[in-house]
CSV table of C-alpha atoms in Angstrom, one decimal:
chain,number,residue,atom,x,y,z
A,1,MET,CA,61.7,72.7,112.4
A,2,ASN,CA,59.3,75.6,113.1
A,3,SER,CA,56.3,75.4,110.7
A,4,ILE,CA,56.7,78.9,109.3
A,5,LEU,CA,60.4,78.3,108.7
A,6,GLN,CA,59.7,75.1,107.0
A,7,HIS,CA,57.1,76.8,104.7
A,8,ASP,CA,59.6,79.5,103.9
A,9,LEU,CA,62.3,76.9,103.1
A,10,ASN,CA,59.9,75.1,100.7
A,11,ASP,CA,59.0,78.4,99.1
A,12,LEU,CA,62.5,79.8,99.0
A,13,GLU,CA,62.8,80.4,95.2
A,14,ASN,CA,59.5,82.2,95.1
A,15,ILE,CA,60.4,84.4,98.1
A,16,LEU,CA,63.7,85.4,96.6
A,17,ASN,CA,62.1,86.1,93.2
A,18,GLN,CA,59.6,88.4,95.0
A,19,ALA,CA,62.4,90.2,96.8
A,20,LYS,CA,64.3,90.5,93.6
A,21,GLN,CA,61.3,92.0,91.8
A,22,GLN,CA,60.8,94.6,94.6
A,23,GLY,CA,64.5,95.5,94.3
A,24,LEU,CA,64.2,95.9,90.5
A,25,ASP,CA,61.1,98.0,90.8
A,26,PHE,CA,63.1,100.4,93.1
A,27,LEU,CA,66.2,100.5,90.9
A,28,ASN,CA,64.3,100.9,87.6
A,29,ASN,CA,62.4,103.8,89.0
A,30,LEU,CA,65.3,105.4,90.9
A,31,GLU,CA,65.1,108.7,89.1
A,32,ASN,CA,61.5,109.2,90.2
A,33,ILE,CA,62.0,108.2,93.9
A,34,PRO,CA,62.3,111.2,96.3
A,35,THR,CA,65.8,112.0,97.6
A,36,SER,CA,64.3,112.9,101.0
A,37,SER,CA,61.2,111.8,102.9
A,38,LYS,CA,58.8,113.4,105.3
A,39,ASN,CA,57.0,110.1,105.9
A,40,ARG,CA,57.0,108.7,109.4
A,41,ILE,CA,56.0,105.5,111.1
A,42,ASP,CA,55.1,104.5,114.6
A,43,PRO,CA,58.1,102.4,115.5
A,44,THR,CA,56.4,100.7,118.5
A,45,ARG,CA,54.9,97.8,116.5
A,46,ASN,CA,54.1,94.7,118.5
A,47,LEU,CA,56.0,91.5,117.7
A,48,SER,CA,53.9,88.7,116.3
A,49,GLU,CA,53.7,85.5,118.4
A,50,LEU,CA,53.7,83.1,115.5
A,51,GLY,CA,55.4,85.1,112.8
A,52,LEU,CA,54.1,86.2,109.4
A,53,GLY,CA,56.4,84.3,107.1
A,54,SER,CA,58.7,86.0,104.5
A,55,LEU,CA,56.1,86.9,101.9
A,56,ALA,CA,53.8,88.6,104.4
A,57,ALA,CA,56.7,90.4,106.0
A,58,LEU,CA,57.8,91.6,102.5
A,59,GLU,CA,54.3,92.9,101.8
A,60,GLU,CA,54.2,94.7,105.2
A,61,PHE,CA,57.6,96.2,104.4
A,62,LYS,CA,56.4,97.4,101.0
A,63,GLU,CA,53.3,99.0,102.6
A,64,ARG,CA,54.7,100.5,105.8
A,65,LEU,CA,58.5,100.9,105.5
A,66,LEU,CA,59.3,101.4,101.8
A,67,PRO,CA,57.9,104.9,101.9
A,68,LEU,CA,60.8,105.8,104.3
A,69,ILE,CA,63.4,104.7,101.7
A,70,VAL,CA,65.0,107.5,99.7
A,71,ALA,CA,66.9,107.5,96.4
A,72,SER,CA,70.3,107.7,98.1
A,73,PRO,CA,71.8,105.5,95.3
A,74,GLY,CA,70.3,107.8,92.7
A,75,PRO,CA,72.0,110.3,90.3
A,76,ARG,CA,70.8,113.5,92.1
A,77,TYR,CA,71.7,112.5,95.7
A,78,LEU,CA,74.8,114.6,96.2
A,79,GLY,CA,75.0,114.5,99.9
A,80,PHE,CA,77.6,112.9,102.2
A,81,VAL,CA,79.9,111.8,99.2
A,82,THR,CA,77.6,108.9,98.5
A,83,GLY,CA,78.1,106.6,95.6
A,84,GLY,CA,75.4,104.3,94.1
A,85,SER,CA,75.6,100.6,93.6
A,86,THR,CA,76.7,99.3,90.2
A,87,PRO,CA,75.1,96.2,88.9
A,88,ALA,CA,78.2,94.1,89.5
A,89,SER,CA,78.5,95.4,93.1
A,90,ILE,CA,74.9,94.4,93.8
A,91,VAL,CA,75.6,90.9,92.5
A,92,GLY,CA,78.6,90.7,94.9
A,93,ASP,CA,76.6,92.0,97.8
A,94,TRP,CA,73.7,89.6,97.3
A,95,LEU,CA,76.1,86.6,96.9
A,96,ALA,CA,78.0,87.7,100.0
A,97,THR,CA,74.7,87.4,101.9
A,98,VAL,CA,73.8,84.1,100.3
A,99,TYR,CA,77.2,82.5,101.0
A,100,ASP,CA,77.2,84.0,104.6
A,101,GLN,CA,80.9,83.5,105.3
A,102,ASN,CA,82.7,84.5,108.4
A,103,THR,CA,85.7,85.9,106.6
A,104,GLN,CA,88.8,85.4,108.8
A,105,ALA,CA,91.3,82.7,107.9
A,106,VAL,CA,93.6,81.9,105.0
A,107,HIS,CA,94.6,78.4,106.4
A,108,ALA,CA,91.8,76.7,108.2
A,109,GLN,CA,89.4,73.7,107.9
A,110,GLY,CA,86.4,76.0,108.8
A,111,GLY,CA,86.7,78.2,105.7
A,112,VAL,CA,89.4,80.2,103.9
A,113,SER,CA,87.2,83.0,102.3
A,114,ALA,CA,89.8,85.5,103.5
A,115,LEU,CA,91.8,84.5,100.4
A,116,ILE,CA,89.1,86.3,98.4
A,117,GLU,CA,89.8,89.4,100.5
A,118,PHE,CA,93.5,89.1,99.9
A,119,GLU,CA,92.9,88.9,96.2
A,120,THR,CA,90.6,91.9,96.3
A,121,ILE,CA,93.2,94.0,98.2
A,122,ASN,CA,95.8,93.0,95.6
A,123,LEU,CA,93.4,94.2,92.8
A,124,LEU,CA,92.9,97.5,94.7
A,125,LEU,CA,96.6,98.1,95.0
A,126,GLN,CA,96.9,97.6,91.2
A,127,LEU,CA,94.0,100.0,90.6
A,128,LEU,CA,95.5,102.7,92.9
A,129,ASP,CA,99.1,102.0,91.6
A,130,LEU,CA,100.3,101.3,95.2
A,131,PRO,CA,103.1,98.9,96.1
A,132,LYS,CA,102.6,95.5,97.6
A,133,THR,CA,104.4,96.7,100.7
A,134,PHE,CA,100.9,97.5,102.0
A,135,SER,CA,98.6,94.9,103.5
A,136,GLY,CA,94.9,95.5,103.8
A,137,GLY,CA,91.5,94.4,104.9
A,138,PHE,CA,87.9,95.4,104.8
A,139,VAL,CA,85.9,97.3,107.5
A,140,THR,CA,82.5,99.1,107.6
A,141,GLY,CA,83.6,102.6,106.7
A,142,ALA,CA,86.2,105.4,107.0
A,143,THR,CA,85.7,105.6,110.8
A,144,MET,CA,86.7,102.0,111.3
A,145,SER,CA,89.5,102.2,108.8
A,146,ASN,CA,90.8,105.3,110.5
A,147,PHE,CA,90.4,103.4,113.8
A,148,THR,CA,92.4,100.5,112.6
A,149,CYS,CA,95.2,102.6,111.1
A,150,LEU,CA,95.4,105.1,114.0
A,151,GLY,CA,95.1,102.3,116.6
A,152,THR,CA,98.2,100.7,115.0
A,153,ALA,CA,99.8,104.2,115.0
A,154,ARG,CA,99.1,104.5,118.7
A,155,GLN,CA,100.9,101.3,119.4
A,156,TRP,CA,103.8,102.5,117.2
A,157,PHE,CA,104.0,105.7,119.3
A,158,GLY,CA,104.2,103.7,122.5
A,159,ALA,CA,106.9,101.4,121.0
A,160,GLN,CA,109.1,104.5,120.3
A,161,LEU,CA,109.1,105.1,124.1
A,162,GLY,CA,109.4,101.4,125.0
A,163,LYS,CA,105.7,101.2,126.1
A,164,ASP,CA,103.0,98.8,125.2
A,165,PHE,CA,99.8,100.9,125.1
A,166,ALA,CA,97.6,98.0,124.0
A,167,LYS,CA,98.4,95.9,127.0
A,168,ASN,CA,99.0,98.5,129.7
A,169,GLY,CA,97.1,101.6,128.5
A,170,ILE,CA,98.2,105.0,127.4
A,171,THR,CA,100.7,106.4,129.8
A,172,GLU,CA,102.2,109.2,127.7
A,173,THR,CA,100.8,112.2,125.8
A,174,ILE,CA,100.4,111.2,122.1
A,175,ASN,CA,101.4,114.0,119.8
A,176,ILE,CA,99.0,114.3,116.9
A,177,LEU,CA,99.5,116.9,114.1
A,178,THR,CA,96.8,117.6,111.4
A,179,ALA,CA,95.4,120.5,109.4
A,180,THR,CA,91.9,119.7,108.2
A,181,PRO,CA,91.0,116.3,109.6
A,182,HIS,CA,87.7,114.6,108.8
A,183,SER,CA,85.3,114.2,111.7
A,184,SER,CA,85.8,110.4,111.6
A,185,SER,CA,89.5,110.9,112.4
A,186,ILE,CA,88.6,113.1,115.4
A,187,LYS,CA,86.0,110.5,116.5
A,188,THR,CA,88.7,107.9,116.2
A,189,LEU,CA,91.0,109.8,118.6
A,190,SER,CA,88.2,109.7,121.1
A,191,MET,CA,87.5,106.0,120.7
A,192,LEU,CA,91.3,105.3,121.0
A,193,GLY,CA,91.5,107.1,124.3
A,194,ILE,CA,93.8,109.7,122.9
A,195,GLY,CA,91.1,112.4,123.2
A,196,SER,CA,89.2,114.3,120.5
A,197,ASN,CA,90.7,117.6,121.6
A,198,ASN,CA,94.3,116.3,121.9
A,199,TYR,CA,95.8,117.3,118.6
A,200,THR,CA,97.7,120.3,117.2
A,201,THR,CA,96.2,122.1,114.3
A,202,ILE,CA,98.6,123.0,111.6
A,203,LYS,CA,98.1,126.1,109.5
A,204,THR,CA,96.7,125.6,106.0
A,205,ILE,CA,98.2,127.1,102.9
A,206,GLU,CA,97.0,130.7,102.3
A,207,GLY,CA,94.7,131.5,99.4
A,208,ASN,CA,91.4,129.5,100.0
A,209,ARG,CA,93.2,126.2,100.7
A,210,GLU,CA,92.6,123.4,103.2
A,211,ALA,CA,95.9,121.7,102.7
A,212,ILE,CA,98.8,121.6,105.2
A,213,ASP,CA,101.2,124.5,105.2
A,214,ILE,CA,104.4,122.5,105.0
A,215,ALA,CA,106.5,125.2,106.6
A,216,ASP,CA,104.2,125.4,109.6
A,217,LEU,CA,104.2,121.6,109.8
A,218,GLU,CA,108.0,121.6,110.0
A,219,HIS,CA,108.0,124.4,112.6
A,220,ASN,CA,105.6,122.3,114.8
A,221,ILE,CA,107.7,119.2,114.3
A,222,GLN,CA,110.8,121.1,115.4
A,223,ASN,CA,109.0,122.3,118.5
A,224,LEU,CA,108.6,118.7,119.5
A,225,ASN,CA,112.4,118.4,120.0
A,226,GLY,CA,112.7,115.0,118.5
A,227,LYS,CA,109.7,113.4,120.1
A,228,PRO,CA,107.7,111.0,117.9
A,229,PHE,CA,104.3,112.1,116.6
A,230,ILE,CA,101.5,111.0,114.3
A,231,LEU,CA,100.6,113.0,111.3
A,232,ILE,CA,97.0,112.8,109.9
A,233,SER,CA,96.9,114.1,106.4
A,234,SER,CA,94.2,114.4,103.7
A,235,ALA,CA,93.7,113.1,100.2
A,236,GLY,CA,90.5,115.1,99.4
A,237,THR,CA,89.1,117.2,102.2
A,238,VAL,CA,85.4,116.9,102.5
A,239,ASN,CA,84.5,120.5,101.7
A,240,THR,CA,86.7,121.3,98.8
A,241,ALA,CA,88.6,118.1,97.9
A,242,ASP,CA,91.9,119.6,98.7
A,243,PHE,CA,95.0,117.4,98.9
A,244,ASP,CA,98.1,117.7,101.1
A,245,ASP,CA,101.5,117.8,99.5
A,246,PHE,CA,102.5,114.2,99.8
A,247,GLU,CA,105.9,114.6,98.1
A,248,ALA,CA,106.8,117.3,100.6
A,249,ILE,CA,105.6,115.2,103.5
A,250,ALA,CA,107.6,112.2,102.2
A,251,LYS,CA,110.8,114.4,102.3
A,252,LEU,CA,110.0,115.4,105.9
A,253,LYS,CA,109.7,111.7,106.8
A,254,GLU,CA,113.4,111.3,105.7
A,255,LYS,CA,114.3,113.9,108.4
A,256,TYR,CA,111.9,113.2,111.3
A,257,THR,CA,110.4,110.2,113.1
A,258,PHE,CA,106.7,110.0,112.7
A,259,TRP,CA,103.8,107.8,111.7
A,260,TRP,CA,102.1,109.2,108.5
A,261,HIS,CA,98.4,108.4,108.0
A,262,ILE,CA,96.4,109.5,105.0
A,263,ASP,CA,92.6,109.8,105.1
A,264,ALA,CA,91.9,109.2,101.4
A,265,ALA,CA,88.2,108.1,101.9
A,266,PHE,CA,87.2,109.3,98.4
A,267,GLY,CA,90.2,111.3,97.2
A,268,GLY,CA,92.4,108.2,96.9
A,269,PHE,CA,90.6,107.3,93.7
A,270,ALA,CA,92.2,110.3,92.0
A,271,ALA,CA,95.0,107.7,91.5
A,272,VAL,CA,93.0,105.9,88.8
A,273,SER,CA,92.9,108.9,86.5
A,274,ASN,CA,95.9,110.2,84.5
A,275,LYS,CA,94.3,113.7,84.8
A,276,PHE,CA,94.3,113.6,88.6
A,277,LYS,CA,96.9,111.1,89.8
A,278,HIS,CA,99.3,113.9,90.4
A,279,LEU,CA,97.3,114.8,93.4
A,280,VAL,CA,98.4,111.7,95.2
A,281,GLU,CA,102.1,111.6,94.0
A,282,GLY,CA,104.2,110.4,96.9
A,283,TRP,CA,101.4,108.8,99.0
A,284,GLU,CA,103.1,105.5,98.7
A,285,GLY,CA,105.4,106.7,101.5
A,286,ALA,CA,102.6,106.7,104.1
A,287,ASP,CA,102.4,104.2,106.9
A,288,SER,CA,98.7,103.8,106.6
A,289,ILE,CA,95.8,104.9,104.3
A,290,THR,CA,92.0,104.9,104.7
A,291,ILE,CA,89.8,104.5,101.6
A,292,ASP,CA,86.1,104.1,101.3
A,293,CYS,CA,84.6,101.8,98.7
A,294,HIS,CA,80.9,102.9,99.1
A,295,LYS,CA,82.0,106.3,97.8
A,296,TRP,CA,83.7,106.4,94.4
A,297,LEU,CA,83.9,102.6,93.9
A,298,ASN,CA,80.1,102.7,94.0
A,299,VAL,CA,79.4,99.6,96.0
A,300,PRO,CA,76.7,99.2,98.7
A,301,TYR,CA,77.2,100.9,102.0
A,302,GLU,CA,79.4,99.6,104.8
A,303,SER,CA,82.5,99.0,102.7
A,304,ALA,CA,85.9,100.5,103.3
A,305,PHE,CA,89.4,99.2,103.5
A,306,TYR,CA,92.6,100.1,105.4
A,307,LEU,CA,96.1,99.8,104.0
A,308,ILE,CA,99.0,99.5,106.5
A,309,LYS,CA,102.6,98.9,105.6
A,310,GLU,CA,103.4,95.2,106.1
A,311,LYS,CA,106.4,96.0,108.2
A,312,HIS,CA,104.0,97.2,110.9
A,313,MET,CA,102.2,93.9,111.1
A,314,ASN,CA,103.5,93.1,114.6
A,315,LEU,CA,102.2,96.4,115.9
A,316,GLN,CA,98.8,95.7,114.3
A,317,ILE,CA,98.7,92.3,116.0
A,318,GLU,CA,99.7,93.7,119.3
A,319,THR,CA,96.8,96.1,119.0
A,320,PHE,CA,94.0,93.8,117.8
A,321,GLN,CA,95.1,90.3,118.6
A,322,ASN,CA,92.2,88.1,119.8
A,323,SER,CA,94.2,86.9,122.7
A,324,ASN,CA,91.5,84.8,124.4
A,325,ALA,CA,91.2,82.3,121.5
A,326,PRO,CA,94.2,79.9,121.6
A,327,TYR,CA,92.7,77.8,118.8
A,328,LEU,CA,93.8,80.6,116.4
A,329,GLY,CA,97.5,79.7,116.8
A,330,ASN,CA,100.5,81.9,116.1
A,331,PRO,CA,99.0,85.1,114.6
A,332,LEU,CA,102.0,85.7,112.3
A,333,GLU,CA,102.2,82.1,111.1
A,334,ASN,CA,98.5,81.6,110.8
A,335,PHE,CA,97.1,84.8,109.4
A,336,ASN,CA,93.6,85.6,110.6
A,337,TYR,CA,91.7,88.9,110.3
A,338,LEU,CA,90.6,88.4,113.9
A,339,ASN,CA,94.1,89.4,114.9
A,340,VAL,CA,94.5,92.6,112.8
A,341,LEU,CA,91.1,94.3,112.9
A,342,PRO,CA,88.6,95.5,115.5
A,343,GLU,CA,85.8,93.0,114.4
A,344,ASN,CA,85.6,89.4,115.5
A,345,SER,CA,82.6,88.8,113.2
A,346,ARG,CA,83.0,89.7,109.5
A,347,ARG,CA,81.0,89.0,106.4
A,348,LEU,CA,82.6,88.6,103.0
A,349,ARG,CA,82.6,92.4,102.5
A,350,ALA,CA,85.2,92.2,99.8
A,351,LEU,CA,83.0,90.4,97.3
A,352,PRO,CA,81.0,93.4,96.0
A,353,VAL,CA,84.4,95.1,95.4
A,354,TRP,CA,85.8,92.0,93.7
A,355,PHE,CA,82.9,91.8,91.3
A,356,SER,CA,83.1,95.5,90.6
A,357,LEU,CA,86.8,95.4,89.8
A,358,LEU,CA,86.5,92.4,87.5
A,359,ALA,CA,83.4,93.7,85.8
A,360,TYR,CA,84.6,97.3,85.0
A,361,GLY,CA,88.4,97.2,85.3
A,362,LYS,CA,90.8,100.2,85.4
A,363,GLU,CA,89.1,102.0,82.5
A,364,GLY,CA,85.6,101.7,84.0
A,365,PHE,CA,86.6,103.4,87.2
A,366,GLN,CA,88.8,106.0,85.5
A,367,ASP,CA,85.7,106.9,83.5
A,368,ILE,CA,83.6,107.2,86.7
A,369,VAL,CA,86.1,109.4,88.4
A,370,GLU,CA,86.7,111.7,85.3
A,371,ASP,CA,83.0,111.9,84.5
A,372,SER,CA,82.2,112.9,88.1
A,373,ALA,CA,84.9,115.6,88.1
A,374,ALA,CA,83.6,116.9,84.7
A,375,LEU,CA,80.1,117.1,86.1
A,376,ALA,CA,81.2,118.9,89.2
A,377,LEU,CA,82.9,121.5,87.0
A,378,HIS,CA,79.9,121.7,84.8
A,379,PHE,CA,77.6,122.3,87.8
A,380,ALA,CA,79.9,124.9,89.2
A,381,ASN,CA,79.9,126.8,85.9
A,382,GLU,CA,76.1,126.7,85.8
A,383,LEU,CA,76.0,128.1,89.3
A,384,ILE,CA,78.3,131.0,88.4
A,385,GLU,CA,76.0,131.9,85.5
A,386,GLU,CA,73.1,132.2,88.0
A,387,ASP,CA,73.1,135.5,89.8
A,388,ASN,CA,71.9,134.0,93.1
A,389,PHE,CA,74.9,131.8,94.0
A,390,GLU,CA,78.6,132.0,94.5
A,391,LEU,CA,81.4,129.4,94.9
A,392,LEU,CA,83.1,129.3,98.2
A,393,ALA,CA,86.1,127.5,96.8
A,394,PRO,CA,87.6,126.5,93.4
A,395,ILE,CA,86.7,123.1,92.0
A,396,ARG,CA,89.6,120.8,92.6
A,397,LEU,CA,88.0,117.4,91.9
A,398,ASN,CA,84.4,116.4,92.6
A,399,ASN,CA,83.1,118.6,95.4
A,400,VAL,CA,81.3,121.8,94.8
A,401,CYS,CA,81.1,124.1,97.8
A,402,PHE,CA,78.8,127.1,97.3
A,403,THR,CA,76.4,129.4,99.0
A,404,LEU,CA,73.8,132.0,98.3
A,405,LYS,CA,75.3,135.2,96.9
A,406,GLY,CA,76.0,138.1,99.3
A,407,ASP,CA,76.7,138.2,103.0
A,408,HIS,CA,73.1,139.4,103.6
A,409,ASN,CA,71.9,136.0,102.4
A,410,GLN,CA,73.8,134.0,105.0
A,411,GLN,CA,70.7,134.0,107.2
A,412,ASN,CA,68.8,132.3,104.4
A,413,VAL,CA,71.1,129.5,103.5
A,414,SER,CA,69.7,126.9,106.0
A,415,GLN,CA,66.1,127.6,105.0
A,416,PHE,CA,67.0,127.5,101.3
A,417,LEU,CA,68.7,124.1,101.6
A,418,THR,CA,65.9,122.7,103.7
A,419,SER,CA,63.3,123.8,101.1
A,420,LEU,CA,65.4,122.4,98.3
A,421,ASN,CA,65.9,119.0,99.9
A,422,ASP,CA,62.2,118.9,100.8
A,423,LYS,CA,61.2,118.9,97.2
A,424,GLY,CA,62.8,115.5,96.8
A,425,LYS,CA,64.4,116.0,93.4
A,426,VAL,CA,67.9,116.6,94.7
A,427,PHE,CA,69.7,116.2,98.0
A,428,MET,CA,72.8,118.2,99.2
A,429,THR,CA,74.4,118.7,102.6
A,430,PRO,CA,75.0,121.8,104.7
A,431,THR,CA,78.5,122.9,105.6
A,432,VAL,CA,80.5,125.8,107.1
A,433,TYR,CA,83.5,126.9,105.1
A,434,GLN,CA,85.8,129.8,106.3
A,435,ASN,CA,83.1,130.9,108.7
A,436,ARG,CA,80.4,131.1,106.1
A,437,LYS,CA,77.3,128.9,105.8
A,438,GLY,CA,77.4,126.9,102.6
A,439,ILE,CA,76.1,123.9,100.7
A,440,ARG,CA,78.1,121.0,99.5
A,441,ALA,CA,77.4,118.9,96.4
A,442,SER,CA,79.5,115.8,95.9
A,443,PHE,CA,79.7,114.0,92.6
A,444,VAL,CA,80.6,110.3,92.9
A,445,ASN,CA,77.6,108.5,91.5
A,446,TRP,CA,78.0,106.5,88.3
A,447,ARG,CA,74.5,107.3,87.2
A,448,THR,CA,74.7,111.1,87.2
A,449,THR,CA,74.5,112.8,83.9
A,450,GLU,CA,74.4,116.3,82.4
A,451,ASN,CA,70.6,116.0,82.3
A,452,ASP,CA,70.7,115.6,86.1
A,453,ILE,CA,72.6,118.9,86.3
A,454,LYS,CA,69.9,120.6,84.3
A,455,ILE,CA,67.2,119.3,86.6
A,456,ILE,CA,69.2,120.4,89.7
A,457,ILE,CA,69.7,123.9,88.4
A,458,GLU,CA,66.0,124.2,87.7
A,459,GLU,CA,65.3,123.0,91.2
A,460,LEU,CA,67.7,125.6,92.6
A,461,LYS,CA,66.0,128.4,90.6
A,462,GLU,CA,62.5,127.3,91.7
A,463,THR,CA,63.5,127.3,95.3
A,464,ILE,CA,64.9,130.8,95.0
A,465,LEU,CA,61.6,131.9,93.6
A,466,ASP,CA,59.6,130.1,96.2
A,467,LEU,CA,61.5,131.8,99.0
A,468,ASP,CA,61.6,135.1,97.3
A,469,ILE,CA,65.3,135.5,98.2
């Protein structure tokens, strides 16, 4: 064994304790760590011939790279719909790294850690009050979940025409209908060879809404003259957290032939709250659903899951089967995630979610969702009281979409947000809503409190004064 590796092996407990302490120092000081960074490094560092060993590498990280790390798991990081990591999820994530499983099989000599993933999906179905007619698995994020779901939808579309697109390529125009799709869905259409421009945009409901106008949807369906299509709908649009009418869509599904996909990256968690579950009434009728865990479930990044009706398992296998590995056996008889997902290499990504669900239960996540929504409303009310801001849309759940007051200030929005974020106390993201430049604050972090709202409002006021707007 290499001498440096041997030394690290002999000193493993000390190395891990030092790493743990560095992590604790970060988490215990999270409220004081900047939410953005102007620090830079020269990334052309030379690779050492002999290696430094873990402790020396940890020390160099602390000196050179740690200043690049921002408080994205913190209570005032309101950009990108980003959750933080709860204590239980950190435990699960650390142990997933320690155990280092290649999570694929449920019947195999080489490991059956996929059973843990099965159990976790079962727990999530209970949390979201969805039927066991869905099967699911974990992927890195909403993009890969959408890819898995829409990849299977693409195969379904071909099957309606007697074609196998997975084996022979796309030979027909695939009809896609959607109103306010997330960028990850559009990216997925590109990755699937459908084309990022090849979809029909349905009208949204009048009156500051982003949800599908059901009448216009049916009009576009009728124009297809019986041809199959794929509908991409939303459970929580990224700007205003608007929801499509799933009960109305379910009724259309009784009349027309289509694959119904719901992007519920964060909005799906409305289902855990008695106050908000009405927003997803009827979603159990969908063929596939995308949900992120690193948003409202507050687990470390790179965690999402797909849900696809079990009746479509054959289509899923046709799309993703690892056909060059005969040792895997019959994909239906010997379930293996290799055959139903894009990835051939998978860590035990379900474990942080499993720990979180067991640690906090239904009530814990209901509290997180309802607290987040209450804080969003509180922040919006505070904004209204300030004469310098206006809301671009009503508060439907957890997103606050606002801008500087008055059309004459549109030219100042970008500069204002840059200056605000540069202060490092709060982080928000820019957006454009109904052709107006805006700012979006997303409340999903379990650490955020009313005191954070107070700090954020003060930062907004100071930035206005600094820029003399």
